[in-house]
């Protein structure tokens, strides 16, 4: 994926989902029409084409997988099937390939399927180009942002206060979470989504504290995206008015750009790291609303300059709130827990307001209906 | 950072547009990348070539319009050019400068057949 860190999308696994899970296939046909159909990755599949024009000759299909890989493969139509326009037909083509493997067979597929005769003029003369400009003006991250908006709406409707915890690997995120959960779990429902490249060690550590946790393995991916979190929300089904922690992949670069639908990003910087990290990785500290400086119990033993670290972070993000904590000794936890309680209370109040507002509106509409039907 | 994900995002936008507007081949993709968006245009070109192989945009030229960064200095209240997110104001040397331009990453237009 990243040219910086060498990671890639694909191979995403969510606990409890099998590798051959059904997913969407997006086809762009040679005639320019495009459609998507769900597709299970265990062997053969059939799909129908309603009202599309085809040459009966073998042609290639370009597939775009949910994991972003694209490949093409040729297939032939049954000669017995009539190929009239507007006649829907079914065809099956074998389609087995290992998940996450390289798709090397896409090199020539789309080129084989070029049909110049399907342009606006319905014909093509040599040397005549049908090139035209199409205005797009679309944000590259628009798809992720749409998923994030859906997550945010769901979280708001349920009154869930969701936080996206971001940091370098080894900053003590999971230890911090375990202590936070121990302190709060008798008072509010809590759920956790864990993101790591591999293993479910972190989710197991969280489950040991007695709250539900779901592990997302990103495979080669360097960050969680909003679609992964949306699927995790469906599976985990966190309780109404609960606290949801999303522990992102340990990475100070990529998770900054991907909105997950959370209320806030919380950046964790431990005193065993350099105090210039906010300047080295400004995107992350700019995207966060709160910075937790962790492992402050080690301050006497390291050369970390706390004041400078905070100054650096505020240079990138003037409005950044800072709380110093130690997940080992519990120092600073009163402030951190108070911040969490305040956020959750606000989210709950908003939900109550929405519910109360809707009830009022229903009552008004019912009154109107009664008046009209008299 | 994550230029490969972004290149895939570009391809997805192009394929969606192909479905809506009915074209089969893309020759040029014009994108706008802000100086403050943390995207390397060179890395973006490399990744774009990789992800478009075998797609309707195979061999297409990726034109990158680089948008310079700008910001509002909260110390002297002027709009100033900004090369990096944490840079001080070039006029008064103050902090912070709130970015106002150059954070975009968007697909602007396509040349299609």
PDB file of C-alpha atoms in Angstrom, chain A residues 130-374:
ATOM      1  CA  UNK A 130     -13.790  10.103 -29.799  1.00  0.00           C
ATOM      2  CA  UNK A 131     -11.793  11.559 -26.933  1.00  0.00           C
ATOM      3  CA  UNK A 132     -13.573  14.058 -24.737  1.00  0.00           C
ATOM      4  CA  UNK A 133     -13.045  15.680 -21.383  1.00  0.00           C
ATOM      5  CA  UNK A 134     -15.143  14.717 -18.392  1.00  0.00           C
ATOM      6  CA  UNK A 135     -15.291  16.986 -15.362  1.00  0.00           C
ATOM      7  CA  UNK A 136     -15.137  14.958 -12.184  1.00  0.00           C
ATOM      8  CA  UNK A 137     -14.140  17.111  -9.172  1.00  0.00           C
ATOM      9  CA  UNK A 138     -14.332  14.297  -6.692  1.00  0.00           C
ATOM     10  CA  UNK A 139     -12.317  13.881  -3.519  1.00  0.00           C
ATOM     11  CA  UNK A 140     -10.009  10.897  -3.611  1.00  0.00           C
ATOM     12  CA  UNK A 141     -11.009   9.951  -0.080  1.00  0.00           C
ATOM     13  CA  UNK A 142     -14.734  10.491  -0.797  1.00  0.00           C
ATOM     14  CA  UNK A 143     -15.548   6.774  -0.610  1.00  0.00           C
ATOM     15  CA  UNK A 144     -13.915   6.396   2.790  1.00  0.00           C
ATOM     16  CA  UNK A 145     -15.581   9.598   3.970  1.00  0.00           C
ATOM     17  CA  UNK A 146     -19.001   8.279   2.919  1.00  0.00           C
ATOM     18  CA  UNK A 147     -18.475   5.105   4.966  1.00  0.00           C
ATOM     19  CA  UNK A 148     -17.230   7.268   7.861  1.00  0.00           C
ATOM     20  CA  UNK A 149     -20.361   9.432   7.683  1.00  0.00           C
ATOM     21  CA  UNK A 150     -22.538   6.298   7.850  1.00  0.00           C
ATOM     22  CA  UNK A 151     -20.593   5.058  10.892  1.00  0.00           C
ATOM     23  CA  UNK A 152     -20.869   8.475  12.561  1.00  0.00           C
ATOM     24  CA  UNK A 153     -24.642   8.524  11.978  1.00  0.00           C
ATOM     25  CA  UNK A 154     -25.075   5.069  13.472  1.00  0.00           C
ATOM     26  CA  UNK A 155     -22.921   5.974  16.498  1.00  0.00           C
ATOM     27  CA  UNK A 156     -24.884   9.187  17.041  1.00  0.00           C
ATOM     28  CA  UNK A 157     -28.228   7.372  16.802  1.00  0.00           C
ATOM     29  CA  UNK A 158     -27.060   4.906  19.427  1.00  0.00           C
ATOM     30  CA  UNK A 159     -25.469   7.600  21.614  1.00  0.00           C
ATOM     31  CA  UNK A 160     -22.087   5.838  21.451  1.00  0.00           C
ATOM     32  CA  UNK A 161     -18.946   7.890  22.202  1.00  0.00           C
ATOM     33  CA  UNK A 162     -16.275   6.499  19.860  1.00  0.00           C
ATOM     34  CA  UNK A 163     -12.563   7.288  20.035  1.00  0.00           C
ATOM     35  CA  UNK A 164      -9.893   6.439  17.494  1.00  0.00           C
ATOM     36  CA  UNK A 165      -6.635   5.770  19.369  1.00  0.00           C
ATOM     37  CA  UNK A 166      -3.558   6.400  17.263  1.00  0.00           C
ATOM     38  CA  UNK A 167       0.148   6.149  18.078  1.00  0.00           C
ATOM     39  CA  UNK A 168       3.425   4.490  17.158  1.00  0.00           C
ATOM     40  CA  UNK A 169       3.737   0.806  18.000  1.00  0.00           C
ATOM     41  CA  UNK A 170       4.802   0.321  21.620  1.00  0.00           C
ATOM     42  CA  UNK A 171       3.402   3.559  23.064  1.00  0.00           C
ATOM     43  CA  UNK A 172       1.354   1.525  25.530  1.00  0.00           C
ATOM     44  CA  UNK A 173      -2.094   1.866  23.921  1.00  0.00           C
ATOM     45  CA  UNK A 174      -3.367  -1.561  24.945  1.00  0.00           C
ATOM     46  CA  UNK A 175      -2.064  -1.310  28.545  1.00  0.00           C
ATOM     47  CA  UNK A 176      -3.656   2.142  28.803  1.00  0.00           C
ATOM     48  CA  UNK A 177      -6.933   0.744  27.488  1.00  0.00           C
ATOM     49  CA  UNK A 178      -6.936  -2.171  29.929  1.00  0.00           C
ATOM     50  CA  UNK A 179      -6.475   0.164  32.901  1.00  0.00           C
ATOM     51  CA  UNK A 180      -9.141   2.545  31.571  1.00  0.00           C
ATOM     52  CA  UNK A 181     -11.598  -0.325  31.135  1.00  0.00           C
ATOM     53  CA  UNK A 182     -10.905  -1.613  34.670  1.00  0.00           C
ATOM     54  CA  UNK A 183     -11.699   1.827  36.041  1.00  0.00           C
ATOM     55  CA  UNK A 184     -14.918   2.382  34.056  1.00  0.00           C
ATOM     56  CA  UNK A 185     -16.501  -0.935  33.152  1.00  0.00           C
ATOM     57  CA  UNK A 186     -18.823  -1.111  36.150  1.00  0.00           C
ATOM     58  CA  UNK A 187     -20.180   2.332  35.247  1.00  0.00           C
ATOM     59  CA  UNK A 188     -20.714   2.221  31.471  1.00  0.00           C
ATOM     60  CA  UNK A 189     -20.916  -0.429  28.782  1.00  0.00           C
ATOM     61  CA  UNK A 190     -17.591  -0.496  26.885  1.00  0.00           C
ATOM     62  CA  UNK A 191     -16.574  -2.202  23.622  1.00  0.00           C
ATOM     63  CA  UNK A 192     -13.278  -2.269  21.746  1.00  0.00           C
ATOM     64  CA  UNK A 193     -12.265  -2.677  18.089  1.00  0.00           C
ATOM     65  CA  UNK A 194      -8.604  -3.668  17.747  1.00  0.00           C
ATOM     66  CA  UNK A 195      -6.608  -3.083  14.572  1.00  0.00           C
ATOM     67  CA  UNK A 196      -3.304  -4.859  13.945  1.00  0.00           C
ATOM     68  CA  UNK A 197      -1.556  -6.282  10.916  1.00  0.00           C
ATOM     69  CA  UNK A 198      -1.554  -9.773  12.374  1.00  0.00           C
ATOM     70  CA  UNK A 199      -2.564 -11.762  15.502  1.00  0.00           C
ATOM     71  CA  UNK A 200      -5.498 -11.301  17.842  1.00  0.00           C
ATOM     72  CA  UNK A 201      -3.280 -10.848  20.921  1.00  0.00           C
ATOM     73  CA  UNK A 202      -4.627  -7.379  21.680  1.00  0.00           C
ATOM     74  CA  UNK A 203      -8.297  -8.373  21.417  1.00  0.00           C
ATOM     75  CA  UNK A 204      -7.574 -11.302  23.746  1.00  0.00           C
ATOM     76  CA  UNK A 205      -5.970  -8.940  26.274  1.00  0.00           C
ATOM     77  CA  UNK A 206      -9.035  -6.690  26.131  1.00  0.00           C
ATOM     78  CA  UNK A 207     -11.482  -9.602  26.422  1.00  0.00           C
ATOM     79  CA  UNK A 208      -9.614 -10.707  29.549  1.00  0.00           C
ATOM     80  CA  UNK A 209     -10.847  -7.472  31.190  1.00  0.00           C
ATOM     81  CA  UNK A 210     -14.426  -8.648  30.624  1.00  0.00           C
ATOM     82  CA  UNK A 211     -15.592  -6.342  27.813  1.00  0.00           C
ATOM     83  CA  UNK A 212     -16.408  -7.364  24.223  1.00  0.00           C
ATOM     84  CA  UNK A 213     -13.586  -6.835  21.713  1.00  0.00           C
ATOM     85  CA  UNK A 214     -13.203  -7.560  18.021  1.00  0.00           C
ATOM     86  CA  UNK A 215      -9.891  -7.895  16.213  1.00  0.00           C
ATOM     87  CA  UNK A 216      -9.401  -6.594  12.674  1.00  0.00           C
ATOM     88  CA  UNK A 217      -6.249  -7.848  10.973  1.00  0.00           C
ATOM     89  CA  UNK A 218      -5.309  -5.522   8.157  1.00  0.00           C
ATOM     90  CA  UNK A 219      -2.855  -7.954   6.538  1.00  0.00           C
ATOM     91  CA  UNK A 220      -0.537  -5.806   4.528  1.00  0.00           C
ATOM     92  CA  UNK A 221      -2.612  -2.698   5.305  1.00  0.00           C
ATOM     93  CA  UNK A 222      -1.128   0.107   7.360  1.00  0.00           C
ATOM     94  CA  UNK A 223      -4.349   1.640   8.697  1.00  0.00           C
ATOM     95  CA  UNK A 224      -7.991   0.923   9.515  1.00  0.00           C
ATOM     96  CA  UNK A 225     -10.494   2.409   7.078  1.00  0.00           C
ATOM     97  CA  UNK A 226     -14.130   3.335   7.612  1.00  0.00           C
ATOM     98  CA  UNK A 227     -15.486   0.319   5.690  1.00  0.00           C
ATOM     99  CA  UNK A 228     -13.594  -2.096   7.981  1.00  0.00           C
ATOM    100  CA  UNK A 229     -14.943  -0.316  11.053  1.00  0.00           C
ATOM    101  CA  UNK A 230     -18.478  -0.374   9.616  1.00  0.00           C
ATOM    102  CA  UNK A 231     -18.294  -4.150   9.236  1.00  0.00           C
ATOM    103  CA  UNK A 232     -16.808  -4.473  12.717  1.00  0.00           C
ATOM    104  CA  UNK A 233     -19.665  -2.374  14.171  1.00  0.00           C
ATOM    105  CA  UNK A 234     -22.219  -4.727  12.647  1.00  0.00           C
ATOM    106  CA  UNK A 235     -20.472  -7.742  14.101  1.00  0.00           C
ATOM    107  CA  UNK A 236     -19.603  -6.316  17.498  1.00  0.00           C
ATOM    108  CA  UNK A 237     -22.995  -4.556  17.918  1.00  0.00           C
ATOM    109  CA  UNK A 238     -21.914  -2.240  20.759  1.00  0.00           C
ATOM    110  CA  UNK A 239     -24.639  -1.340  23.297  1.00  0.00           C
ATOM    111  CA  UNK A 240     -26.550   1.951  23.147  1.00  0.00           C
ATOM    112  CA  UNK A 241     -24.901   4.813  25.053  1.00  0.00           C
ATOM    113  CA  UNK A 242     -21.629   2.936  25.415  1.00  0.00           C
ATOM    114  CA  UNK A 243     -17.988   3.906  25.154  1.00  0.00           C
ATOM    115  CA  UNK A 244     -16.259   2.522  22.054  1.00  0.00           C
ATOM    116  CA  UNK A 245     -12.492   2.461  21.690  1.00  0.00           C
ATOM    117  CA  UNK A 246     -11.016   1.841  18.244  1.00  0.00           C
ATOM    118  CA  UNK A 247      -7.339   0.996  18.646  1.00  0.00           C
ATOM    119  CA  UNK A 248      -5.800   1.771  15.269  1.00  0.00           C
ATOM    120  CA  UNK A 249      -2.773   0.063  13.737  1.00  0.00           C
ATOM    121  CA  UNK A 250       0.413   1.343  15.418  1.00  0.00           C
ATOM    122  CA  UNK A 251       1.481   3.884  12.785  1.00  0.00           C
ATOM    123  CA  UNK A 252       1.823   7.646  13.037  1.00  0.00           C
ATOM    124  CA  UNK A 253       1.443   8.314   9.322  1.00  0.00           C
ATOM    125  CA  UNK A 254      -1.424   6.690   7.438  1.00  0.00           C
ATOM    126  CA  UNK A 255      -4.274   6.518   9.999  1.00  0.00           C
ATOM    127  CA  UNK A 256      -4.294  10.350  10.074  1.00  0.00           C
ATOM    128  CA  UNK A 257      -5.958  10.557   6.656  1.00  0.00           C
ATOM    129  CA  UNK A 258      -8.692   7.968   7.214  1.00  0.00           C
ATOM    130  CA  UNK A 259     -11.758   9.158   9.098  1.00  0.00           C
ATOM    131  CA  UNK A 260     -13.473   6.193  10.752  1.00  0.00           C
ATOM    132  CA  UNK A 261     -16.572   8.059  11.956  1.00  0.00           C
ATOM    133  CA  UNK A 262     -15.165   8.548  15.466  1.00  0.00           C
ATOM    134  CA  UNK A 263     -15.961  11.494  17.719  1.00  0.00           C
ATOM    135  CA  UNK A 264     -12.264  12.232  18.284  1.00  0.00           C
ATOM    136  CA  UNK A 265      -8.829  10.959  17.432  1.00  0.00           C
ATOM    137  CA  UNK A 266      -6.664  10.564  20.528  1.00  0.00           C
ATOM    138  CA  UNK A 267      -2.905  10.526  19.869  1.00  0.00           C
ATOM    139  CA  UNK A 268      -0.728   8.749  22.397  1.00  0.00           C
ATOM    140  CA  UNK A 269       2.911   9.758  22.743  1.00  0.00           C
ATOM    141  CA  UNK A 270       5.063   7.949  25.290  1.00  0.00           C
ATOM    142  CA  UNK A 271       8.037   9.551  27.024  1.00  0.00           C
ATOM    143  CA  UNK A 272      10.335   6.800  25.715  1.00  0.00           C
ATOM    144  CA  UNK A 273       9.896   8.352  22.244  1.00  0.00           C
ATOM    145  CA  UNK A 274      11.383  11.625  20.994  1.00  0.00           C
ATOM    146  CA  UNK A 275       9.751  14.916  21.983  1.00  0.00           C
ATOM    147  CA  UNK A 276      10.008  16.058  18.354  1.00  0.00           C
ATOM    148  CA  UNK A 277       7.573  13.368  17.114  1.00  0.00           C
ATOM    149  CA  UNK A 278       4.743  15.899  16.707  1.00  0.00           C
ATOM    150  CA  UNK A 279       6.973  17.822  14.286  1.00  0.00           C
ATOM    151  CA  UNK A 280       8.141  14.698  12.479  1.00  0.00           C
ATOM    152  CA  UNK A 281       4.594  13.369  12.051  1.00  0.00           C
ATOM    153  CA  UNK A 282       2.511  16.569  12.023  1.00  0.00           C
ATOM    154  CA  UNK A 283      -0.530  15.107  10.228  1.00  0.00           C
ATOM    155  CA  UNK A 284      -1.400  12.812  13.101  1.00  0.00           C
ATOM    156  CA  UNK A 285      -1.018  15.423  15.814  1.00  0.00           C
ATOM    157  CA  UNK A 286      -3.026  17.875  13.736  1.00  0.00           C
ATOM    158  CA  UNK A 287      -5.863  15.375  13.280  1.00  0.00           C
ATOM    159  CA  UNK A 288      -6.080  14.596  17.016  1.00  0.00           C
ATOM    160  CA  UNK A 289      -8.178  16.509  19.547  1.00  0.00           C
ATOM    161  CA  UNK A 290      -6.417  15.056  22.589  1.00  0.00           C
ATOM    162  CA  UNK A 291      -2.820  13.961  23.174  1.00  0.00           C
ATOM    163  CA  UNK A 292      -2.082  11.566  25.997  1.00  0.00           C
ATOM    164  CA  UNK A 293       1.550  11.660  27.095  1.00  0.00           C
ATOM    165  CA  UNK A 294       1.975   8.129  28.431  1.00  0.00           C
ATOM    166  CA  UNK A 295       4.552   6.437  30.692  1.00  0.00           C
ATOM    167  CA  UNK A 296       5.183   9.650  32.673  1.00  0.00           C
ATOM    168  CA  UNK A 297       6.321   7.449  35.585  1.00  0.00           C
ATOM    169  CA  UNK A 298       9.525   6.933  33.537  1.00  0.00           C
ATOM    170  CA  UNK A 299      10.288  10.683  33.203  1.00  0.00           C
ATOM    171  CA  UNK A 300      13.101  10.594  35.834  1.00  0.00           C
ATOM    172  CA  UNK A 301      14.939   7.939  33.805  1.00  0.00           C
ATOM    173  CA  UNK A 302      14.691   9.346  30.264  1.00  0.00           C
ATOM    174  CA  UNK A 303      15.824  12.577  28.601  1.00  0.00           C
ATOM    175  CA  UNK A 304      12.305  13.403  27.354  1.00  0.00           C
ATOM    176  CA  UNK A 305      11.538  17.135  27.611  1.00  0.00           C
ATOM    177  CA  UNK A 306       7.834  17.223  28.402  1.00  0.00           C
ATOM    178  CA  UNK A 307       7.441  20.959  27.946  1.00  0.00           C
ATOM    179  CA  UNK A 308       9.042  20.919  24.516  1.00  0.00           C
ATOM    180  CA  UNK A 309       6.929  17.933  23.431  1.00  0.00           C
ATOM    181  CA  UNK A 310       3.765  19.826  24.313  1.00  0.00           C
ATOM    182  CA  UNK A 311       5.064  22.974  22.620  1.00  0.00           C
ATOM    183  CA  UNK A 312       5.843  20.995  19.451  1.00  0.00           C
ATOM    184  CA  UNK A 313       2.407  19.417  19.438  1.00  0.00           C
ATOM    185  CA  UNK A 314       0.675  22.788  19.916  1.00  0.00           C
ATOM    186  CA  UNK A 315       2.742  24.295  17.120  1.00  0.00           C
ATOM    187  CA  UNK A 316       1.115  21.787  14.765  1.00  0.00           C
ATOM    188  CA  UNK A 317      -2.283  21.900  16.469  1.00  0.00           C
ATOM    189  CA  UNK A 318      -2.920  24.967  18.659  1.00  0.00           C
ATOM    190  CA  UNK A 319      -6.212  23.632  20.034  1.00  0.00           C
ATOM    191  CA  UNK A 320      -4.779  20.293  21.146  1.00  0.00           C
ATOM    192  CA  UNK A 321      -5.703  19.206  24.667  1.00  0.00           C
ATOM    193  CA  UNK A 322      -2.901  17.417  26.555  1.00  0.00           C
ATOM    194  CA  UNK A 323      -3.188  15.014  29.499  1.00  0.00           C
ATOM    195  CA  UNK A 324      -0.128  13.326  31.069  1.00  0.00           C
ATOM    196  CA  UNK A 325      -0.782   9.785  32.265  1.00  0.00           C
ATOM    197  CA  UNK A 326       0.888   6.598  33.382  1.00  0.00           C
ATOM    198  CA  UNK A 327      -0.918   3.370  32.599  1.00  0.00           C
ATOM    199  CA  UNK A 328       1.363   1.642  35.133  1.00  0.00           C
ATOM    200  CA  UNK A 329       0.847   3.881  38.194  1.00  0.00           C
ATOM    201  CA  UNK A 330      -2.493   5.452  37.254  1.00  0.00           C
ATOM    202  CA  UNK A 331      -1.069   8.975  37.453  1.00  0.00           C
ATOM    203  CA  UNK A 332      -3.214  11.487  35.551  1.00  0.00           C
ATOM    204  CA  UNK A 333      -6.059   9.004  35.132  1.00  0.00           C
ATOM    205  CA  UNK A 334      -8.535  11.217  36.997  1.00  0.00           C
ATOM    206  CA  UNK A 335      -8.279  13.826  34.217  1.00  0.00           C
ATOM    207  CA  UNK A 336      -8.422  11.254  31.417  1.00  0.00           C
ATOM    208  CA  UNK A 337     -11.434   9.446  32.900  1.00  0.00           C
ATOM    209  CA  UNK A 338     -13.206  12.754  33.494  1.00  0.00           C
ATOM    210  CA  UNK A 339     -12.616  13.706  29.854  1.00  0.00           C
ATOM    211  CA  UNK A 340     -14.119  10.373  28.740  1.00  0.00           C
ATOM    212  CA  UNK A 341     -17.146  10.741  31.024  1.00  0.00           C
ATOM    213  CA  UNK A 342     -17.768  14.257  29.790  1.00  0.00           C
ATOM    214  CA  UNK A 343     -17.619  13.130  26.134  1.00  0.00           C
ATOM    215  CA  UNK A 344     -19.944  10.195  26.715  1.00  0.00           C
ATOM    216  CA  UNK A 345     -22.420  12.363  28.640  1.00  0.00           C
ATOM    217  CA  UNK A 346     -22.506  14.844  25.745  1.00  0.00           C
ATOM    218  CA  UNK A 347     -23.076  12.064  23.200  1.00  0.00           C
ATOM    219  CA  UNK A 348     -25.878  10.591  25.324  1.00  0.00           C
ATOM    220  CA  UNK A 349     -27.514  14.000  25.758  1.00  0.00           C
ATOM    221  CA  UNK A 350     -27.442  14.508  21.997  1.00  0.00           C
ATOM    222  CA  UNK A 351     -29.143  11.166  21.442  1.00  0.00           C
ATOM    223  CA  UNK A 352     -31.805  11.979  24.060  1.00  0.00           C
ATOM    224  CA  UNK A 353     -32.401  15.287  22.343  1.00  0.00           C
ATOM    225  CA  UNK A 354     -32.791  13.577  18.983  1.00  0.00           C
ATOM    226  CA  UNK A 355     -35.180  11.001  20.423  1.00  0.00           C
ATOM    227  CA  UNK A 356     -37.202  13.661  22.232  1.00  0.00           C
ATOM    228  CA  UNK A 357     -37.286  15.778  19.072  1.00  0.00           C
ATOM    229  CA  UNK A 358     -38.534  12.869  16.970  1.00  0.00           C
ATOM    230  CA  UNK A 359     -41.237  12.031  19.525  1.00  0.00           C
ATOM    231  CA  UNK A 360     -42.428  15.642  19.474  1.00  0.00           C
ATOM    232  CA  UNK A 361     -42.520  15.599  15.683  1.00  0.00           C
ATOM    233  CA  UNK A 362     -44.478  12.333  15.606  1.00  0.00           C
ATOM    234  CA  UNK A 363     -47.001  13.791  18.055  1.00  0.00           C
ATOM    235  CA  UNK A 364     -47.393  16.879  15.856  1.00  0.00           C
ATOM    236  CA  UNK A 365     -47.862  14.803  12.716  1.00  0.00           C
ATOM    237  CA  UNK A 366     -50.396  12.558  14.438  1.00  0.00           C
ATOM    238  CA  UNK A 367     -52.360  15.618  15.496  1.00  0.00           C
ATOM    239  CA  UNK A 368     -52.355  16.894  11.939  1.00  0.00           C
ATOM    240  CA  UNK A 369     -53.446  13.505  10.634  1.00  0.00           C
ATOM    241  CA  UNK A 370     -56.345  13.369  13.086  1.00  0.00           C
ATOM    242  CA  UNK A 371     -57.371  16.913  12.097  1.00  0.00           C
ATOM    243  CA  UNK A 372     -57.243  16.055   8.382  1.00  0.00           C
ATOM    244  CA  UNK A 373     -59.151  12.796   8.650  1.00  0.00           C
ATOM    245  CA  UNK A 374     -62.050  14.390  10.506  1.00  0.00           C
TER     246      UNK A 374
END
